[in-house]
XYZ file of C-alpha atoms in Angstrom:
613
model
C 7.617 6.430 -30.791
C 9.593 6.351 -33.996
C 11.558 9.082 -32.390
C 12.648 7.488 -29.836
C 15.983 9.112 -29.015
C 16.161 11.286 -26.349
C 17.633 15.022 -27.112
C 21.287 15.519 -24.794
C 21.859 18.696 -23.712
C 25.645 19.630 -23.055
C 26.335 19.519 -19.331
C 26.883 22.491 -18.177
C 24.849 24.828 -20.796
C 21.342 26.583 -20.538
C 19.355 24.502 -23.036
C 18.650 21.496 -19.971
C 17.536 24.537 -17.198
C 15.288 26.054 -19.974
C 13.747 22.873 -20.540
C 13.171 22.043 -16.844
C 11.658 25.142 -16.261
C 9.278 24.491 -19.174
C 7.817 21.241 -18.050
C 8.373 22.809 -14.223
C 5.504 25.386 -15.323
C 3.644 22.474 -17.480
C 3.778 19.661 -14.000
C 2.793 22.747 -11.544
C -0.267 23.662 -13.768
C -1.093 19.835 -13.749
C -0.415 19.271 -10.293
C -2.969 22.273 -8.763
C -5.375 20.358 -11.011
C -4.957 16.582 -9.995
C -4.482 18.109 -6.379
C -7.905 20.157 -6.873
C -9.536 16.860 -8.150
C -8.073 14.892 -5.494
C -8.761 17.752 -2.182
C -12.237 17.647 -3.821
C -12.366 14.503 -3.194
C -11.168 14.661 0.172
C -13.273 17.270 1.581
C -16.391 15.715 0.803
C -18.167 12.920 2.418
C -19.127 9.047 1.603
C -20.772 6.803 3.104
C -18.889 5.344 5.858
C -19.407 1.317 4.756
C -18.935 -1.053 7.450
C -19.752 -4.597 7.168
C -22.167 -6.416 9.323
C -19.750 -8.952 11.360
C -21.084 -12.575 11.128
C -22.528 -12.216 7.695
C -19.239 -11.410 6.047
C -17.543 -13.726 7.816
C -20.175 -16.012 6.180
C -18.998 -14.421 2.867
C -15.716 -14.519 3.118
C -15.993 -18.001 3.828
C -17.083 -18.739 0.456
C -13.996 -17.775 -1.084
C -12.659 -21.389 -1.721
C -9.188 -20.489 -1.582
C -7.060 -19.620 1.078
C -5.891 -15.573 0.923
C -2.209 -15.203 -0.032
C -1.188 -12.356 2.851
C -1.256 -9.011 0.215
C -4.462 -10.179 -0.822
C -5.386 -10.030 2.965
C -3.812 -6.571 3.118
C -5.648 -5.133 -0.070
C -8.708 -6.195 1.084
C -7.855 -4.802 4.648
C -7.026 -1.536 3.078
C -10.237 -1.174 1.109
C -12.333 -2.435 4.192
C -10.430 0.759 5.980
C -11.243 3.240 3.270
C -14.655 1.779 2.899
C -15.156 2.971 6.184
C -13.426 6.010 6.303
C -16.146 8.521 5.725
C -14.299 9.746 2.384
C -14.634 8.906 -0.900
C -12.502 5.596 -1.673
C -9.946 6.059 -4.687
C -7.616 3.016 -4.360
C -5.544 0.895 -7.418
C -5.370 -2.573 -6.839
C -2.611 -3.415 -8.768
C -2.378 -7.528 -8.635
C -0.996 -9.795 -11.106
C -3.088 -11.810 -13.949
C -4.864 -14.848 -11.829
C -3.734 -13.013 -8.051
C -7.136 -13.180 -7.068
C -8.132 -9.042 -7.455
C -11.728 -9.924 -7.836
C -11.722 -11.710 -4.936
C -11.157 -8.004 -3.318
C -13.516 -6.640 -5.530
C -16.551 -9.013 -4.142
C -15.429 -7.550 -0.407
C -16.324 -4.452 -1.392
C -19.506 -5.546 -3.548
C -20.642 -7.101 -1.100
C -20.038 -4.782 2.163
C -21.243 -1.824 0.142
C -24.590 -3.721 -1.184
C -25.515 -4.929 2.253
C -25.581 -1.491 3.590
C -27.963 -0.640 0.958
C -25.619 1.076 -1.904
C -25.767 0.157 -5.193
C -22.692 -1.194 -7.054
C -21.226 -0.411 -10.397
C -18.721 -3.140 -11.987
C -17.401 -1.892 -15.635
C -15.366 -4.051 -17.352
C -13.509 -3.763 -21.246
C -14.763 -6.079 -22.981
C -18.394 -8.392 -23.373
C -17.066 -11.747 -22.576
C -15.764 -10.493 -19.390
C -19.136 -9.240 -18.155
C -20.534 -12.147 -18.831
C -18.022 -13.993 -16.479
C -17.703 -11.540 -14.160
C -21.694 -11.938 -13.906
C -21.503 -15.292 -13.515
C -18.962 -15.413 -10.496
C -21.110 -12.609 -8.488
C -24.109 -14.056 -9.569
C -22.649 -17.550 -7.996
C -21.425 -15.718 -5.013
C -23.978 -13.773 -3.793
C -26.952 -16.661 -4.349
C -28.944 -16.995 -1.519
C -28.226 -13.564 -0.298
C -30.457 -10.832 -0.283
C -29.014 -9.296 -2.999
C -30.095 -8.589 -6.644
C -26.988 -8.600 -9.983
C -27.524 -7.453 -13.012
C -25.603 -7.506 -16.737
C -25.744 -4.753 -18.859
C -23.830 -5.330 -21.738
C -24.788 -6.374 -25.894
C -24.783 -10.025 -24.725
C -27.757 -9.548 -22.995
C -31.633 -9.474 -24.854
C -33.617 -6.143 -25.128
C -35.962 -7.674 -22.681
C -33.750 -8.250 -20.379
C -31.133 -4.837 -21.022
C -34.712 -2.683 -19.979
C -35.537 -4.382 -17.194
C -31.758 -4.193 -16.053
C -31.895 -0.617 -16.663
C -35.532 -0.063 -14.680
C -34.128 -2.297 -12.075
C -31.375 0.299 -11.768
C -32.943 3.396 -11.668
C -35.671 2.198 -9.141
C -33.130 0.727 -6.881
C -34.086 -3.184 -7.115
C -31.001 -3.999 -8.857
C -28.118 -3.846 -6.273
C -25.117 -4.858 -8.300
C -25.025 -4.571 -11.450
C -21.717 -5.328 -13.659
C -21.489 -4.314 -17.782
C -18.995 -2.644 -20.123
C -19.197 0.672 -21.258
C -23.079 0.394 -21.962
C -23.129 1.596 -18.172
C -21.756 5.019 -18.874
C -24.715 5.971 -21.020
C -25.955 8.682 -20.360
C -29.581 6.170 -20.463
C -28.432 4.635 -17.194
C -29.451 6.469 -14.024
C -28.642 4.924 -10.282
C -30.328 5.567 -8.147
C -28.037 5.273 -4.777
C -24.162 4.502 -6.284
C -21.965 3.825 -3.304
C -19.365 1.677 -5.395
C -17.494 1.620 -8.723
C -15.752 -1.297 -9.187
C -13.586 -0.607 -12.791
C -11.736 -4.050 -14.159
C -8.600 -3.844 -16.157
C -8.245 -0.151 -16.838
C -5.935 -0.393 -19.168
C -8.940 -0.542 -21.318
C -11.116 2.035 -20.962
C -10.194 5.930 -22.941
C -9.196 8.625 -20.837
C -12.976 10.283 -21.762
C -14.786 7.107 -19.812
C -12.761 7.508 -16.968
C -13.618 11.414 -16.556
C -17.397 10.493 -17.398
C -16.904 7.572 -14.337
C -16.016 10.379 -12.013
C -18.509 12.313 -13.347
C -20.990 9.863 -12.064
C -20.796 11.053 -8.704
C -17.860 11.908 -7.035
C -18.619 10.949 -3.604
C -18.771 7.627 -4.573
C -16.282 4.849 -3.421
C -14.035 3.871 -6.353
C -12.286 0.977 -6.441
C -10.020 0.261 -9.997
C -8.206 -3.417 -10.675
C -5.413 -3.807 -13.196
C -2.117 -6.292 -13.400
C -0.679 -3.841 -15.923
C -2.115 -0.269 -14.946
C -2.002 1.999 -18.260
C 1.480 4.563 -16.992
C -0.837 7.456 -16.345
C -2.629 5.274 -13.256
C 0.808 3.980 -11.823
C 2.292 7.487 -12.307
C -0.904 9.034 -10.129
C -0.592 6.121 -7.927
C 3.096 6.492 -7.583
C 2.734 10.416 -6.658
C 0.241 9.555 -3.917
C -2.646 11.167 -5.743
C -4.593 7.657 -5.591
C -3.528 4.906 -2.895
C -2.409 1.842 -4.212
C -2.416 -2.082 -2.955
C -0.410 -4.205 -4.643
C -1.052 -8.160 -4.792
C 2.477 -9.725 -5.689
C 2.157 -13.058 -4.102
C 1.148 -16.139 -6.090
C -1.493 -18.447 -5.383
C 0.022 -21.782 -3.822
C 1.612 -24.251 -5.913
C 0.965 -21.596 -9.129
C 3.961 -21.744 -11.943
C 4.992 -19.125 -14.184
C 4.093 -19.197 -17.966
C 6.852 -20.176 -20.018
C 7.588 -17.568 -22.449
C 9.471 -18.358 -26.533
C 9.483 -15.888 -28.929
C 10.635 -17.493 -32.554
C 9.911 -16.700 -36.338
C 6.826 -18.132 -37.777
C 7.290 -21.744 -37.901
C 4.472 -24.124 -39.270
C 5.953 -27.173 -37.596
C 6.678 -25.315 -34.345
C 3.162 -24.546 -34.132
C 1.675 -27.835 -35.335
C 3.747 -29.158 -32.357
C 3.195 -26.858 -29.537
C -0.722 -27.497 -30.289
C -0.371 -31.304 -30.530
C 1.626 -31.586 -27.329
C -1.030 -29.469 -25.344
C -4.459 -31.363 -26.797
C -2.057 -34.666 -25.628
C -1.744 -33.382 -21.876
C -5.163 -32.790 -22.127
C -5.432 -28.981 -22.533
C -7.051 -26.623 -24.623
C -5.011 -23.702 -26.685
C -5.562 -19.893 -27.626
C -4.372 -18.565 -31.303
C -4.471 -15.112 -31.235
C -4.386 -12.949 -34.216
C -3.817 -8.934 -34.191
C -7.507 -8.332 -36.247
C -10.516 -9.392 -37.733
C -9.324 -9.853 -41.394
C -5.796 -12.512 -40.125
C -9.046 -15.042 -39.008
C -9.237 -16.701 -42.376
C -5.893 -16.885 -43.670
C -4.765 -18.711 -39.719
C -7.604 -20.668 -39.903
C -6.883 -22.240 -43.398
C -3.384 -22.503 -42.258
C -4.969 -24.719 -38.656
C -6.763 -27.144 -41.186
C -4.043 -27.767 -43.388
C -1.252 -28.193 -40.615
C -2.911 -29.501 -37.929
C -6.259 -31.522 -39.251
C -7.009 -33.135 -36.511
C -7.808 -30.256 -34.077
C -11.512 -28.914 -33.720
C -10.709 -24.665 -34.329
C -13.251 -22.353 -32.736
C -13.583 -19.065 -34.187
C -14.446 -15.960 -32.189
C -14.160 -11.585 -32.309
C -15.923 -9.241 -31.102
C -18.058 -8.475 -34.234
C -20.500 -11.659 -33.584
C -23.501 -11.767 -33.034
C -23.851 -12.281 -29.180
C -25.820 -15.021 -29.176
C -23.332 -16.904 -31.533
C -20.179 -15.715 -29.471
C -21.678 -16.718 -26.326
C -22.510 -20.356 -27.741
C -18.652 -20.803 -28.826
C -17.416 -19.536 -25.461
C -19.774 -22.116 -23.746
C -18.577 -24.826 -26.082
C -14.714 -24.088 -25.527
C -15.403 -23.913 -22.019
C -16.736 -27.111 -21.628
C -13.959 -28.483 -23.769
C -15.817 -29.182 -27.151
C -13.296 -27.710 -29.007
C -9.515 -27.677 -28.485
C -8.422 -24.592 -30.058
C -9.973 -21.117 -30.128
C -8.634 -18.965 -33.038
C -9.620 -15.392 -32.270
C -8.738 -12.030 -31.714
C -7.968 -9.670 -28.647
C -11.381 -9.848 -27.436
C -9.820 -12.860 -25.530
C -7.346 -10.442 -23.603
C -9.269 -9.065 -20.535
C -9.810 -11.211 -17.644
C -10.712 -14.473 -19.020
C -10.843 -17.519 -16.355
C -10.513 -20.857 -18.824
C -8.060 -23.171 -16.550
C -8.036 -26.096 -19.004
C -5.910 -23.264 -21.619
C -2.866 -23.637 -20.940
C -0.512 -22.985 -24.354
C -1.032 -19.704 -25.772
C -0.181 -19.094 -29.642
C -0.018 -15.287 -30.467
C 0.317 -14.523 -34.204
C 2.698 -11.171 -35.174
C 3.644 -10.697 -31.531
C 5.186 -7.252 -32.603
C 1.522 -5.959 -33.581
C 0.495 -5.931 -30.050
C 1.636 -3.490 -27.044
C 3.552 -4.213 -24.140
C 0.397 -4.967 -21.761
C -2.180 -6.594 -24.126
C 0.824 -9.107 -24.589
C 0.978 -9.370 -21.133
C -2.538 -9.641 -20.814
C -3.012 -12.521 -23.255
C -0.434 -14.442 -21.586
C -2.276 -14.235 -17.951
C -4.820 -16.209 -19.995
C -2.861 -18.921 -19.404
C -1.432 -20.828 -16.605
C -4.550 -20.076 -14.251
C -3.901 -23.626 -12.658
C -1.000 -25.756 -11.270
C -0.260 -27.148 -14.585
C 2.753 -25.221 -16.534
C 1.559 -23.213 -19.335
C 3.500 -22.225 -22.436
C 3.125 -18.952 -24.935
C 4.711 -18.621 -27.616
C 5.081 -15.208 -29.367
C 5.823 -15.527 -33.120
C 7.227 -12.741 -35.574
C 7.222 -12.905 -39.158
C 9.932 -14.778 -40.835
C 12.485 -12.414 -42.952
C 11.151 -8.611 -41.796
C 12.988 -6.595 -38.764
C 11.480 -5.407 -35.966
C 10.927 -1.678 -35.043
C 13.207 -0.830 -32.246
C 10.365 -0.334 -29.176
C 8.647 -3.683 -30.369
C 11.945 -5.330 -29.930
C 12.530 -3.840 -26.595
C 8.592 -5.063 -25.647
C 9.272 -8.516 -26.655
C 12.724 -8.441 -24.781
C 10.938 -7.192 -22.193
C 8.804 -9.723 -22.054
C 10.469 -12.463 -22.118
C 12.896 -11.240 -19.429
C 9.780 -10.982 -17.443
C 8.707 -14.527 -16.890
C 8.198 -14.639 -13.022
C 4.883 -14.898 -11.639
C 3.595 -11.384 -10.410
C 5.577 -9.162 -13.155
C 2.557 -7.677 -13.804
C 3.869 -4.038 -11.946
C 7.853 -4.284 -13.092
C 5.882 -4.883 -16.603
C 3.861 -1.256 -16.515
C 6.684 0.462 -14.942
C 9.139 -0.620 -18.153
C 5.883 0.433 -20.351
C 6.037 3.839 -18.355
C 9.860 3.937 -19.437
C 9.404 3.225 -22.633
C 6.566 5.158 -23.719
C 6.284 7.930 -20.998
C 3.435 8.572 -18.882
C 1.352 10.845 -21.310
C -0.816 14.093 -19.350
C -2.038 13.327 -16.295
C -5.336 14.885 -16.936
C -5.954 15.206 -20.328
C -5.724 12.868 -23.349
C -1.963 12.724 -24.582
C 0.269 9.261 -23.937
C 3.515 9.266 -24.310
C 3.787 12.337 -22.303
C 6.296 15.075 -21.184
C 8.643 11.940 -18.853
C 10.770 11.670 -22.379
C 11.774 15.817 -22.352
C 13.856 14.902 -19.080
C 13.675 10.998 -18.351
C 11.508 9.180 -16.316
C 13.125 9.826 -12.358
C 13.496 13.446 -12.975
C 10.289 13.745 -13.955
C 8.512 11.875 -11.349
C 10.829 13.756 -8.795
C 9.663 17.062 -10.303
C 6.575 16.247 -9.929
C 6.235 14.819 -6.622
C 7.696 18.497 -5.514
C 5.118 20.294 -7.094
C 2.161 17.883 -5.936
C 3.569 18.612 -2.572
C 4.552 21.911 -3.180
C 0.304 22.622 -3.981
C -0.375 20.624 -1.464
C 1.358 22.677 1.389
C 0.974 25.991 0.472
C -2.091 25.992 -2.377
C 0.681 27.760 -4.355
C 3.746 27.277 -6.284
C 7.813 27.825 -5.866
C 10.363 26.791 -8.130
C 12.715 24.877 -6.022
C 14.041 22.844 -8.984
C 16.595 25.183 -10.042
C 20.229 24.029 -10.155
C 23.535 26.618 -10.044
C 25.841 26.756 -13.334
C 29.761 26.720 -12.448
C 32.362 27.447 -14.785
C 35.937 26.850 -13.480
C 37.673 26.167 -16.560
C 38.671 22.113 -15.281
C 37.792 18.815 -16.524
C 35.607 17.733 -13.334
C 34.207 14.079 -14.702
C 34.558 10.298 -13.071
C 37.131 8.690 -15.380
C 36.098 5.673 -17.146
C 39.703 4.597 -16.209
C 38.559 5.172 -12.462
C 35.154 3.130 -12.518
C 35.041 1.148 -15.854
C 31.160 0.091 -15.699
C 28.845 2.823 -17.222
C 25.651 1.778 -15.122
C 27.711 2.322 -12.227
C 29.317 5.428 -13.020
C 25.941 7.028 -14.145
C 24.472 5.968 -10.319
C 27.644 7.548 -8.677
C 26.531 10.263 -10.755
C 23.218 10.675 -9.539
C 24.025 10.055 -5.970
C 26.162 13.412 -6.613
C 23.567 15.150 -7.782
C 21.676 14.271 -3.864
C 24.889 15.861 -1.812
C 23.518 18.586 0.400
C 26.429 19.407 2.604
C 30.072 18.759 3.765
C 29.747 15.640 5.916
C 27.885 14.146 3.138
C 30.334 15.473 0.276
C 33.147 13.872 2.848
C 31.684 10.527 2.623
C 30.715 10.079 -0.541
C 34.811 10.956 -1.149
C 35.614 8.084 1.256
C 33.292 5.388 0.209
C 34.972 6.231 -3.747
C 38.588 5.884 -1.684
C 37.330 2.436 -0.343
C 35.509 0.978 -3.693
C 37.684 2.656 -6.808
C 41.240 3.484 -5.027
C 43.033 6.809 -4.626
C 40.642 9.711 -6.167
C 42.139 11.014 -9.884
C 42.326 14.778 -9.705
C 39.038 14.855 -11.980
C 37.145 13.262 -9.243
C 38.783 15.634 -6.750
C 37.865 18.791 -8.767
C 33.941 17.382 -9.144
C 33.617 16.647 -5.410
C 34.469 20.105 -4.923
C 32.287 21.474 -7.686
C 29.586 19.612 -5.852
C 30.486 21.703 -2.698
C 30.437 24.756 -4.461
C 26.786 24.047 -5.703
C 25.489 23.142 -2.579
C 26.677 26.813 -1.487
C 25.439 28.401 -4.948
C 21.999 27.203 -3.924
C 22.368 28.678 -0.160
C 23.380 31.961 -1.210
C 20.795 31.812 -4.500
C 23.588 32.298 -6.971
C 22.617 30.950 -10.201
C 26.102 31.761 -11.884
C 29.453 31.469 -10.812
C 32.193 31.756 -13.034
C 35.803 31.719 -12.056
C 38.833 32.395 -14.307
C 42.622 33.379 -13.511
C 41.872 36.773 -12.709
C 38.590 36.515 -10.335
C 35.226 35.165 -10.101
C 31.714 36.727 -11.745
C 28.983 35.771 -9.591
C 25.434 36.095 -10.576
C 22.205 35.944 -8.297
C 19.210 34.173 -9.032
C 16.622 36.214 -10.081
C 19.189 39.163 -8.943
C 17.883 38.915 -5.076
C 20.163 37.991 -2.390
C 18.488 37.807 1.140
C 20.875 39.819 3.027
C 21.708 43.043 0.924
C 23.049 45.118 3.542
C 25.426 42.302 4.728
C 26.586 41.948 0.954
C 27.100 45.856 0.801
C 29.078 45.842 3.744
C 31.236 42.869 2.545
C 32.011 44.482 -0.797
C 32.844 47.849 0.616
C 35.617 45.776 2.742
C 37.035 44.589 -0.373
C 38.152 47.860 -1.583
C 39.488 47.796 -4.836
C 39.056 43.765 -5.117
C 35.195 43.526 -5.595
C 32.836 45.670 -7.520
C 29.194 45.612 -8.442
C 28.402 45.899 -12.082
C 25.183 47.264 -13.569
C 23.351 43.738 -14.805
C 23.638 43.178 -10.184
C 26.444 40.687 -10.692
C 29.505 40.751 -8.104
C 32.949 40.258 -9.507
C 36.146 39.525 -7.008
C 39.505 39.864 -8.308
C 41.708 37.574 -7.238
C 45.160 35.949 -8.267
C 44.025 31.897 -9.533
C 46.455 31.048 -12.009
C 45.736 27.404 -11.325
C 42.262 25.447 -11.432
C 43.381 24.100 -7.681
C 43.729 27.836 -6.597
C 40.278 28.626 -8.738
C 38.562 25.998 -7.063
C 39.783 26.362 -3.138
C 38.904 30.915 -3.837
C 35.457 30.191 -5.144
C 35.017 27.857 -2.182
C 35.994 30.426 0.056
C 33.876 32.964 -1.289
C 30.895 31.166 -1.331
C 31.499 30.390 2.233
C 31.272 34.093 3.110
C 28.484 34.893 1.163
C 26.443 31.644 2.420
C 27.614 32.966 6.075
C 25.789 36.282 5.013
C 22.532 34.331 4.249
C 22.521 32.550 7.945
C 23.387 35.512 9.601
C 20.191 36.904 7.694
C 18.036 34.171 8.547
């Protein structure tokens, strides 16, 4: 994203249509597909999953919380879909420590009882391993068989897992990517549970549909990768969100500073004084040694744990264990630390060259801590005397602005801003949302989803008319000083369908800004003149002292005979020329008069159309 800046086209001139019509063509090809994927998934038939009353009352008692009211609503949801008869494809988009995989043991559990196998896939080792030790905990003493398939587990065990699994013994089994090999057959899926997303490439995700596409699937994330939000925001997938925090939870408390050795020695003093354990998180393998030096010289007297993802398991499991159980106070290690992790007694979090790290692994590391009701504290450092790139700035501003509890969605829709939501289908990432900004874009696509939905093909309703009347037609910065506020006057313009409308929006400017200036005048009526443009399908209109030249989209007009007949009444005073553009002579020595003529020819040919229709 080093070229960040978006290309302005001048308002007004070709270059913008061309370039909506380009990703127009681009969103409508991608759009028949995702709808094809998603009508496929529509048409054909799941299991309809009901739960057996008193038993998952029983369950749900278990849960030793009480359910904050959206995680009562995403679980309601997936309980519907579970039983719909259709194939389940819902986002649960909750915030770090919201208590998602509470929602995903629902539908574990309601799907396993009726005799379907379920499929949990999460990022990362560590995170199988305590995801397999909270289903393991909750479904003892049920009839019910889990499974982990993932490098922390012995050959032994991994084969028997896997036999378990094809023979149908195993009910739920939970693993990382190990599970999408192609040596792994089930045999009765009902239910893919995938944690954290954000994680996996776009190839696992196909190769998870792959698996069977009747099956239920149910994905969790706090900071969906843009590509999920963006299908979840079109409607292709449904999506829950859990935005509520847990009683009595309090938001981390975010600092972003310059390396400081005594800073650090501090922040890791004060939290081994409360009582607490910290994270030091370093951007890869080869930082370990250099930060762990650094630990024993400034800060002596803490026990450092080291861990990545290169261990062997049975090493990495041992530390884990240990810093779980509080035997060490710090644990120096890399990302591997960012998915999912449930340690409440960590509660500072140290993350070394913040601006190595993207917008949602940040976010991610920082939902390691402040799982419990005692106030947690990250700090983000940078290196001393070197600037930051401009996006890392804006992720670490972003960040920090972000310190409620439950940011976890505002978070991926700034990521979706500032990198763009990359192909829907395929394999790009910082997609076609930066050719015409992010709104536009998710407008334009919306009307072609629904456009493929409706009629199974495609028109181009996103065309807009060009006017040319030779006037400055602009809100003055003298009229409304603040830029925000002039660019959303702007784009409520650009919604005005008819008069009444036009009308209003005129007298709510009259109440807020004063008199109009004749600019805003002259645009108001411009904005008239469109709206008739697009009525009569003129994609050209311009008017000069002598007359107006009007062109026709795609030179059709729906009521030819009508236009004929008008023309001929003219007489000398309107002519067709040979490229199928009308021209009117007229007498508009003035913009005023320019403006009120080409208003009242539009009229009369938009009266044509009706009469047509």
């Amino acid at each position: 994203s080093e070229s960040a800046e978006a290309t302005l086209d001048k308002l007004g001139g070709g270059a913008w249509q061309s370039r909506k019509a380009r990703l127009k063509k681009r969103l409508l090809d991608m759009a028949g597909q995702l709808i094809r994927i998603a009508a496929e998934r529509q048409m054909r038939a799941a299991p309809s999953l009901v739960p057996a009353e008193g038993l998952y009352g029983e369950f749900a008692a278990r849960f030793p919380y009480e359910e904050t009211d959206d995680q009562q609503t995403a679980i309601d949801s997936v309980m519907g879909d579970l039983g719909a008869g259709k194939p389940m494809d819902r986002l649960i988009c909750g915030d770090v420590g919201f208590g998602k995989t509470e929602v995903a043991l629902r539908a574990a559990f309601i799907a396993a009882m009726e005799g379907f196998q379920v499929a949990v896939v999460v990022p990362t080792t560590l995170l199988s391993r305590q995801h397999f030790k909270t289903f393991s905990q909750r479904f003892s003493g049920l009839p019910i068989r889990v499974a982990q398939a993932s490098r922390l587990v012995g050959a032994k065990d991994l084969a028997e897992a896997k036999k378990g699994i094809s023979e149908g013994t195993v009910d739920i089994v939970v693993g990382t990517h190990a599970l999408l090999g192609s040596s792994i057959s089930f045999k009765n899926l009902g239910l893919l549970i995938i944690d954290e997303e954000q994680h996996f490439g776009v190839k696992h995700k196909e190769r998870l549909k792959d698996l069977k596409s009747d099956v239920h699937v149910l994905t969790l994330s706090a900071t969906p990768i843009p590509r999920t939000l963006q299908l979840a925001l079109t409607g292709v997938r449904e999506l829950s969100l859990i935005a509520t925090p847990p009683v009595d939870r309090l938001a981390v408390r975010t600092f972003i500073s310059p390396f400081d050795p005594l800073v650090i020695r501090e922040t890791l003093l004060r939290e081994r004084y409360r009582g607490g354990h910290s994270f030091y998180v370093v951007p890869r393998i080869s930082d370990l040694a250099e930060i762990h030096d650094f630990l024993r010289e400034s800060v002596p007297e803490l026990k450092v744990a080291v861990a990545h993802g290169q261990m062997p398991p049975g090493e990495l499991d041992d530390i884990m264990n240990a810093f779980y159980d509080g035997q060490y106070d710090v644990l120096l290690s890399t990302t591997i630390v960012e998915s999912g992790l449930d340690i409440p007694t960590a509660n500072t979090l140290i993350v070394h060259r913040a601006d190595m790290f993207g917008l949602s692994q940040l976010y991610q590391l920082r939902g390691r801590v402040g799982r419990s009701k005692v106030r947690a504290y990250a700090l983000f450092t940078l290196p001393a005397n070197r600037k930051l790139t401009d996006t890392a700035e804006r992720r670490l501003k972003v960040l920090q602005s972000l310190d409620t509890l439950g940011a976890g969605f505002q978070l991926a829709s700034h990521d979706l801003d500032i990198r763009g939501a990359g192909n829907l289908l395929g394999e790009e990432q910082s997609g076609h949302i930066k050719e015409v900004g992010f709104e536009l874009y998710q407008q334009m696509l919306e009307e072609a989803v629904a456009e493929v939905k409706d009629s199974g093909e495609v028109q181009d309703g996103g065309w807009s008319p060009q006017i040319a009347v030779g006037t400055a037609v602009m809100i003055p910065e003298s009229y409304v000083p603040d830029l925000q506020l002039r660019l959303a006057l702007y784009r409520r313009l650009g919604d005005l369908e008819n008069t009444e409308e036009i009308d209003a929006f005129g007298a709510e400017l009259i109440d807020r800004f004063g008199p109009l200036p004749e600019e805003v005048k002259h645009l108001l009526k411009i904005v008239f003149i469109k709206a008739l443009c697009r009525k009569a399908n003129v994609e050209k209109l311009d008017a000069g002292p002598k007359g107006v030249v009007i062109h026709f989209r795609k030179r059709e007009f729906s009521n030819p005979v009508g236009l004929v007949t008008f023309i001929g009444e003219q007489g000398s005073l309107a002519k067709i020329r040979p490229d199928h553009s009308v021209v009117f002579v007229r007498d508009w020595p003035t913009s005023e008069k320019r403006l009120a003529g080409s208003a009242v020819v539009m009229t009369q040919l938009a009266r044509l159309v009706e009469k047509a229709a």
